[in-house]
CSV table of C-alpha atoms in Angstrom, one decimal:
chain,number,residue,atom,x,y,z
A,1,MET,CA,-272.6,63.0,59.2
A,2,LYS,CA,-269.8,60.9,59.3
A,3,LYS,CA,-267.6,62.6,61.7
A,4,LEU,CA,-263.6,63.3,60.5
A,5,ILE,CA,-261.2,61.9,62.5
A,6,LEU,CA,-257.0,61.8,62.3
A,7,LEU,CA,-254.3,60.6,62.7
A,8,LEU,CA,-251.3,62.8,63.7
A,9,PHE,CA,-248.5,61.6,65.4
A,10,ILE,CA,-246.4,64.7,66.9
A,11,PRO,CA,-242.8,64.6,67.2
A,12,TYR,CA,-241.0,66.0,69.5
A,13,LEU,CA,-239.1,69.1,68.8
A,14,ILE,CA,-235.9,68.4,67.6
A,15,ILE,CA,-233.1,70.3,68.2
A,16,ALA,CA,-231.7,72.9,65.7
A,17,GLN,CA,-228.2,71.8,64.4
A,18,ASP,CA,-227.1,74.6,62.4
A,19,PHE,CA,-227.3,76.9,65.2
A,20,LYS,CA,-224.1,78.2,67.0
A,21,ILE,CA,-223.3,80.8,69.5
A,22,GLU,CA,-220.1,82.7,70.3
A,23,HIS,CA,-218.8,85.7,72.6
A,24,LYS,CA,-216.0,88.3,72.3
A,25,VAL,CA,-214.5,89.9,75.2
A,26,ASN,CA,-214.2,93.3,74.1
A,27,ASP,CA,-211.6,96.2,75.4
A,28,ASP,CA,-213.5,97.6,78.9
A,29,LYS,CA,-214.0,93.5,80.0
A,30,THR,CA,-217.0,93.4,79.1
A,31,VAL,CA,-218.2,90.3,77.2
A,32,ASP,CA,-220.6,89.8,74.3
A,33,PHE,CA,-222.8,86.7,73.0
A,34,SER,CA,-224.2,86.6,69.4
A,35,TYR,CA,-225.7,84.1,68.0
A,36,LYS,CA,-225.9,82.8,64.2
A,37,LYS,CA,-228.7,79.9,62.6
A,38,LEU,CA,-229.6,79.4,59.3
A,39,SER,CA,-232.7,77.6,60.2
A,40,PRO,CA,-235.8,79.9,59.3
A,41,ASN,CA,-237.2,79.0,62.3
A,42,SER,CA,-237.0,80.9,65.6
A,43,VAL,CA,-235.6,79.6,68.2
A,44,THR,CA,-235.3,79.1,71.7
A,45,VAL,CA,-232.2,79.5,73.3
A,46,ILE,CA,-231.2,78.1,77.1
A,47,VAL,CA,-227.3,79.3,78.4
A,48,ASN,CA,-226.7,77.9,81.4
A,49,PHE,CA,-223.0,79.3,83.0
A,50,SER,CA,-221.4,76.7,85.5
A,51,PHE,CA,-218.9,79.2,86.9
A,52,LEU,CA,-219.5,82.5,86.5
A,53,GLU,CA,-216.5,85.4,88.2
A,54,ASN,CA,-217.4,89.1,88.3
A,55,SER,CA,-220.3,89.4,86.8
A,56,LEU,CA,-223.8,90.2,88.2
A,57,ASN,CA,-225.3,88.8,85.3
A,58,PRO,CA,-227.7,85.4,86.1
A,59,THR,CA,-225.8,82.0,85.9
A,60,ASN,CA,-229.4,81.3,83.5
A,61,ILE,CA,-230.3,82.7,80.7
A,62,VAL,CA,-232.9,82.4,78.1
A,63,GLU,CA,-233.4,84.2,75.0
A,64,LYS,CA,-235.6,83.6,72.0
A,65,VAL,CA,-234.6,84.8,68.4
A,66,SER,CA,-235.9,84.5,65.0
A,67,LYS,CA,-233.1,87.0,62.7
A,68,PRO,CA,-230.6,84.9,61.0
A,69,GLU,CA,-227.4,85.9,62.9
A,70,GLY,CA,-227.6,89.1,65.6
A,71,ARG,CA,-226.6,90.0,69.6
A,72,LEU,CA,-228.3,87.6,72.6
A,73,PHE,CA,-226.9,89.6,75.9
A,74,SER,CA,-224.0,91.1,77.0
A,75,LEU,CA,-222.0,90.4,80.8
A,76,LYS,CA,-220.8,93.2,82.5
A,77,PRO,CA,-217.8,93.0,85.1
A,78,ILE,CA,-218.2,94.1,88.8
A,79,ASN,CA,-214.6,94.8,89.2
A,80,ASN,CA,-214.2,97.1,85.4
A,81,GLU,CA,-210.8,96.0,86.3
A,82,GLN,CA,-210.8,92.5,86.2
A,83,ASN,CA,-211.8,90.1,83.6
A,84,ILE,CA,-215.2,88.2,84.1
A,85,GLY,CA,-214.7,84.6,84.5
A,86,PHE,CA,-217.0,81.8,83.3
A,87,ASN,CA,-217.6,78.6,81.6
A,88,TYR,CA,-220.8,77.8,79.7
A,89,SER,CA,-222.6,75.7,78.4
A,90,TYR,CA,-226.3,76.1,75.8
A,91,SER,CA,-228.9,74.0,74.4
A,92,PHE,CA,-231.9,74.7,71.8
A,93,PHE,CA,-234.8,74.5,70.8
A,94,ASN,CA,-237.2,74.9,67.4
A,95,HIS,CA,-239.5,77.1,67.3
A,96,LYS,CA,-240.5,79.8,70.4
A,97,VAL,CA,-241.6,77.6,73.2
A,98,ASN,CA,-243.7,79.1,75.7
A,99,PRO,CA,-244.5,82.4,73.6
A,100,ARG,CA,-246.9,84.6,74.1
A,101,ILE,CA,-250.0,84.2,72.3
A,102,ASP,CA,-251.4,87.3,70.7
A,103,LYS,CA,-255.7,85.8,72.1
A,104,ASP,CA,-257.4,89.0,69.8
A,105,PHE,CA,-256.0,88.1,66.7
A,106,VAL,CA,-258.5,87.2,63.7
A,107,TYR,CA,-257.5,85.1,61.0
A,108,ILE,CA,-258.6,84.5,57.8
A,109,LEU,CA,-259.8,81.8,56.0
A,110,PRO,CA,-257.2,80.3,54.2
A,111,TYR,CA,-259.1,80.4,50.5
A,112,LYS,CA,-260.3,83.1,48.2
A,113,LYS,CA,-262.3,85.8,48.9
A,114,GLU,CA,-265.9,84.9,48.1
A,115,ILE,CA,-265.6,81.3,47.9
A,116,GLN,CA,-267.3,78.6,50.0
A,117,MET,CA,-266.0,75.4,51.7
A,118,TYR,CA,-267.9,73.2,54.0
A,119,VAL,CA,-266.1,73.0,57.1
A,120,GLU,CA,-266.5,69.6,59.5
A,121,GLU,CA,-263.7,68.6,62.3
A,122,LEU,CA,-261.3,66.6,63.1
A,123,SER,CA,-261.0,64.1,65.8
A,124,TYR,CA,-257.6,62.7,67.1
A,125,LEU,CA,-257.6,59.0,67.2
A,126,GLY,CA,-253.2,59.0,68.6
A,127,SER,CA,-255.2,57.3,71.9
A,128,THR,CA,-257.5,55.2,70.0
A,129,TYR,CA,-254.9,53.3,67.9
A,130,SER,CA,-251.3,54.7,69.8
A,131,ASP,CA,-251.8,54.9,73.3
A,132,LYS,CA,-251.0,58.3,72.8
A,133,GLU,CA,-252.6,60.7,74.7
A,134,GLU,CA,-254.8,63.5,72.8
A,135,PRO,CA,-252.9,66.8,72.9
A,136,LYS,CA,-254.1,70.0,74.7
A,137,GLY,CA,-256.6,72.2,73.2
A,138,TRP,CA,-256.4,69.9,70.0
A,139,LYS,CA,-258.5,71.9,67.7
A,140,SER,CA,-258.5,70.8,63.9
A,141,TYR,CA,-260.7,71.5,61.0
A,142,SER,CA,-260.7,70.0,57.2
A,143,PHE,CA,-262.3,72.6,54.7
A,144,SER,CA,-263.5,70.9,51.4
A,145,SER,CA,-265.2,72.1,47.7
A,146,ASN,CA,-266.8,70.0,44.9
A,147,GLU,CA,-263.3,71.2,43.0
A,148,VAL,CA,-259.9,72.7,43.0
A,149,GLN,CA,-259.2,75.3,45.4
A,150,GLN,CA,-256.5,77.7,45.9
A,151,ILE,CA,-255.0,77.3,49.6
A,152,PHE,CA,-253.5,81.5,51.0
A,153,PRO,CA,-252.3,81.5,54.8
A,154,VAL,CA,-254.4,82.8,57.6
A,155,ARG,CA,-251.8,84.9,59.0
A,156,LYS,CA,-248.2,86.6,57.7
A,157,GLY,CA,-245.1,84.1,58.9
A,158,VAL,CA,-242.8,82.2,57.9
A,159,VAL,CA,-242.4,79.0,56.1
A,160,VAL,CA,-240.6,76.3,57.6
A,161,GLU,CA,-241.6,73.1,56.1
A,162,VAL,CA,-242.7,72.0,53.3
A,163,ILE,CA,-243.6,68.5,52.0
A,164,ARG,CA,-244.3,67.3,48.7
A,165,ASP,CA,-243.8,63.3,49.0
A,166,PHE,CA,-247.2,62.0,48.4
A,167,ASP,CA,-249.5,60.8,45.9
A,168,ILE,CA,-253.2,59.9,46.1
A,169,ASP,CA,-255.0,56.6,46.2
A,170,THR,CA,-259.0,58.1,44.4
A,171,THR,CA,-259.9,54.6,43.9
A,172,LYS,CA,-260.5,53.9,47.7
A,173,THR,CA,-262.6,55.6,49.8
A,174,PHE,CA,-260.2,56.7,53.1
A,175,THR,CA,-260.9,57.7,57.1
A,176,TYR,CA,-258.0,59.7,57.1
A,177,TYR,CA,-254.5,59.5,55.5
A,178,SER,CA,-251.1,59.3,57.6
A,179,LYS,CA,-249.0,61.1,54.9
A,180,MET,CA,-250.2,64.2,53.5
A,181,ASN,CA,-248.7,67.0,51.4
A,182,SER,CA,-248.2,69.9,53.8
A,183,VAL,CA,-247.1,73.2,54.3
A,184,LYS,CA,-245.8,74.3,57.9
A,185,ILE,CA,-246.0,78.0,59.0
A,186,GLU,CA,-245.0,79.9,61.8
A,187,HIS,CA,-246.1,82.9,62.9
A,188,SER,CA,-244.8,85.9,65.1
A,189,ASP,CA,-246.0,84.8,68.2
A,190,GLY,CA,-244.9,81.7,68.0
A,191,THR,CA,-247.9,80.1,67.4
A,192,ILE,CA,-247.3,77.2,64.0
A,193,ALA,CA,-250.1,76.4,61.4
A,194,MET,CA,-250.2,73.3,59.9
A,195,TYR,CA,-251.8,73.0,56.2
A,196,SER,CA,-252.2,69.0,54.6
A,197,GLY,CA,-253.3,68.2,51.5
A,198,PHE,CA,-251.8,70.0,48.7
A,199,ASN,CA,-251.3,68.3,45.1
A,200,LYS,CA,-247.6,67.6,45.4
A,201,ASN,CA,-246.6,69.3,42.1
A,202,LYS,CA,-248.3,72.0,43.0
A,203,ILE,CA,-247.0,73.7,46.1
A,204,TYR,CA,-245.8,76.9,45.1
A,205,VAL,CA,-243.9,77.7,47.9
A,206,ASN,CA,-240.3,77.1,49.7
A,207,ILE,CA,-238.6,76.8,53.1
A,208,GLY,CA,-237.6,80.4,54.2
A,209,ASP,CA,-240.4,82.1,52.3
A,210,LEU,CA,-242.2,84.8,53.7
A,211,VAL,CA,-246.3,84.3,52.9
A,212,TYR,CA,-249.0,86.5,53.9
A,213,PRO,CA,-253.1,86.0,53.8
A,214,ASN,CA,-254.9,86.5,50.5
A,215,TYR,CA,-251.5,87.1,48.4
A,216,ASN,CA,-249.5,84.4,48.8
A,217,ILE,CA,-250.4,81.1,47.1
A,218,LEU,CA,-249.6,78.4,49.5
A,219,GLY,CA,-250.5,75.4,46.7
A,220,GLU,CA,-254.0,73.8,45.7
A,221,THR,CA,-255.6,70.9,46.8
A,222,VAL,CA,-256.3,67.8,45.3
A,223,LEU,CA,-259.5,65.2,45.5
A,224,TYR,CA,-259.0,63.3,48.7
A,225,ASP,CA,-260.0,60.2,47.8
A,226,LYS,CA,-263.0,58.4,45.6
A,227,ARG,CA,-265.4,60.6,47.1
A,228,LYS,CA,-264.4,63.0,44.4
A,229,LYS,CA,-264.2,66.1,47.3
A,230,TYR,CA,-260.7,68.7,47.6
A,231,ARG,CA,-259.3,69.1,50.8
A,232,ILE,CA,-257.3,70.4,53.1
A,233,ASN,CA,-256.2,70.1,57.0
A,234,PHE,CA,-255.8,73.1,59.2
A,235,SER,CA,-254.6,73.3,62.8
A,236,LEU,CA,-252.9,76.0,64.9
A,237,TYR,CA,-250.5,75.2,67.6
A,238,TYR,CA,-247.8,76.2,69.5
A,239,TYR,CA,-244.6,74.5,72.1
A,240,SER,CA,-244.9,74.7,75.2
A,241,THR,CA,-243.4,73.1,78.0
A,242,LYS,CA,-245.1,70.5,80.0
A,243,ASN,CA,-246.3,70.5,83.8
A,244,GLY,CA,-245.1,74.3,84.0
A,245,VAL,CA,-241.4,73.6,84.0
A,246,LYS,CA,-239.1,76.3,83.2
A,247,LEU,CA,-237.8,77.5,80.2
A,248,SER,CA,-234.2,77.7,82.5
A,249,ASN,CA,-235.1,74.0,83.3
A,250,LEU,CA,-235.3,72.8,80.2
A,251,PHE,CA,-233.2,70.3,79.0
A,252,GLN,CA,-235.1,67.2,77.2
A,253,ASN,CA,-237.4,67.5,74.1
A,254,ASN,CA,-239.8,64.9,75.8
A,255,GLN,CA,-240.3,68.1,78.4
A,256,ILE,CA,-241.7,69.6,75.3
A,257,GLU,CA,-245.9,69.1,74.7
A,258,ASN,CA,-247.9,71.1,71.8
A,259,VAL,CA,-251.2,72.9,72.2
A,260,TYR,CA,-253.5,73.8,70.4
A,261,VAL,CA,-255.5,76.8,69.0
A,262,THR,CA,-258.9,77.6,68.8
A,263,PRO,CA,-258.9,80.5,66.0
A,264,THR,CA,-261.2,83.4,66.0
A,265,PHE,CA,-261.9,83.9,61.7
A,266,TYR,CA,-263.5,86.9,60.2
A,267,GLN,CA,-267.3,86.7,59.3
A,268,ASN,CA,-269.7,88.6,58.0
A,269,GLY,CA,-267.4,91.7,60.0
A,270,GLU,CA,-267.7,90.0,63.3
A,271,SER,CA,-264.4,87.5,65.3
A,272,VAL,CA,-266.1,83.8,65.3
A,273,LYS,CA,-265.1,80.5,66.4
A,274,LEU,CA,-266.1,78.3,63.6
A,275,LYS,CA,-268.6,75.3,63.8
A,276,LYS,CA,-268.4,72.0,62.4
A,277,ASP,CA,-270.6,71.0,59.4
A,278,SER,CA,-271.0,74.1,58.2
A,279,PHE,CA,-270.2,76.3,55.4
A,280,TYR,CA,-268.1,79.8,55.4
A,281,GLU,CA,-267.7,82.1,52.9
A,282,SER,CA,-263.8,83.7,52.9
A,283,ASP,CA,-264.0,87.6,53.6
A,284,TYR,CA,-261.7,90.1,55.5
A,285,ASN,CA,-261.4,93.7,55.9
A,286,ASP,CA,-258.1,96.0,55.8
A,287,LYS,CA,-258.1,95.7,59.3
A,288,THR,CA,-257.8,92.7,60.2
A,289,LEU,CA,-255.6,91.2,56.4
A,290,PHE,CA,-253.0,94.4,57.1
A,291,GLN,CA,-252.8,93.0,61.1
A,292,ASN,CA,-248.9,92.5,61.7
A,293,PHE,CA,-247.7,93.8,58.3
A,294,SER,CA,-246.0,97.4,58.6
A,295,LYS,CA,-246.5,100.5,56.6
A,296,ARG,CA,-244.6,100.0,53.9
A,297,GLN,CA,-245.8,96.1,53.5
A,298,ILE,CA,-249.0,97.8,53.0
A,299,LYS,CA,-248.1,100.3,50.6
A,300,LYS,CA,-246.6,97.5,48.5
A,301,TYR,CA,-249.6,95.2,49.0
A,302,LYS,CA,-252.1,97.7,47.8
A,303,LYS,CA,-250.0,99.0,44.9
A,304,GLY,CA,-249.8,95.2,44.0
A,305,SER,CA,-246.0,95.4,44.4
A,306,LEU,CA,-243.8,92.4,45.5
A,307,ILE,CA,-243.5,91.9,49.6
A,308,LEU,CA,-240.9,91.3,51.1
């Protein structure tokens, strides 16, 4: 069996543009800091006080936020009769950096229950073709079938990127594509799932959508090349500071790297790591399906109602 390969160019994180911090001085001399953001993804915020007087708060504060707006933190005065003196700057990065990963999470295969697809592993070619070092923990899968398949999220999450720009050439045989139609989903623990290989006209989600496993169809597969196989590529990763850099000392995008996760999937009542060159049938039980669901969401799901 020929080994599948994937050339992946990993962009540095782009500093969010639609994010701002505001502060308010209260009558009791406390100072409330709040934020507003337009992007659906989480943001890691680093606030640095170059001057801070009449307060015991730390001069470096790190927060990770996911809601559109809210409170960041407050400064409290040492002397309640005097105002707090301060001068600050802040930086912010897309997604949760150095998140606490849920290592025990059990994922659901990204296609309809009782459907079988063939699983292969993708090799990283960045180190061969562009002198890029293989990302930490590199793991990426390809799920293929002889017919069109609907693709579902492996876990509840928020759609943070959709690319539906590319046509497929089925007259040739390709080892890899560098440009594929894709959907990127951020999960509550900070992991990010990348699905690539969709029919550009049959992607059914948009940026900002909250999606659920076996409920929301992300899109449909398309022929990969002249071999007449329908394929979707999948990988799971998170963002981490390089070389143990503390978040409070994070200033530049090149201090961040992708770290890949090898997920475990529900299969025959067990949690398994996928073996390459094997067929796997999508399956789940209620415990696996309803991870991260609220009671209200579970109730609506079982009734077949719209989940928001």
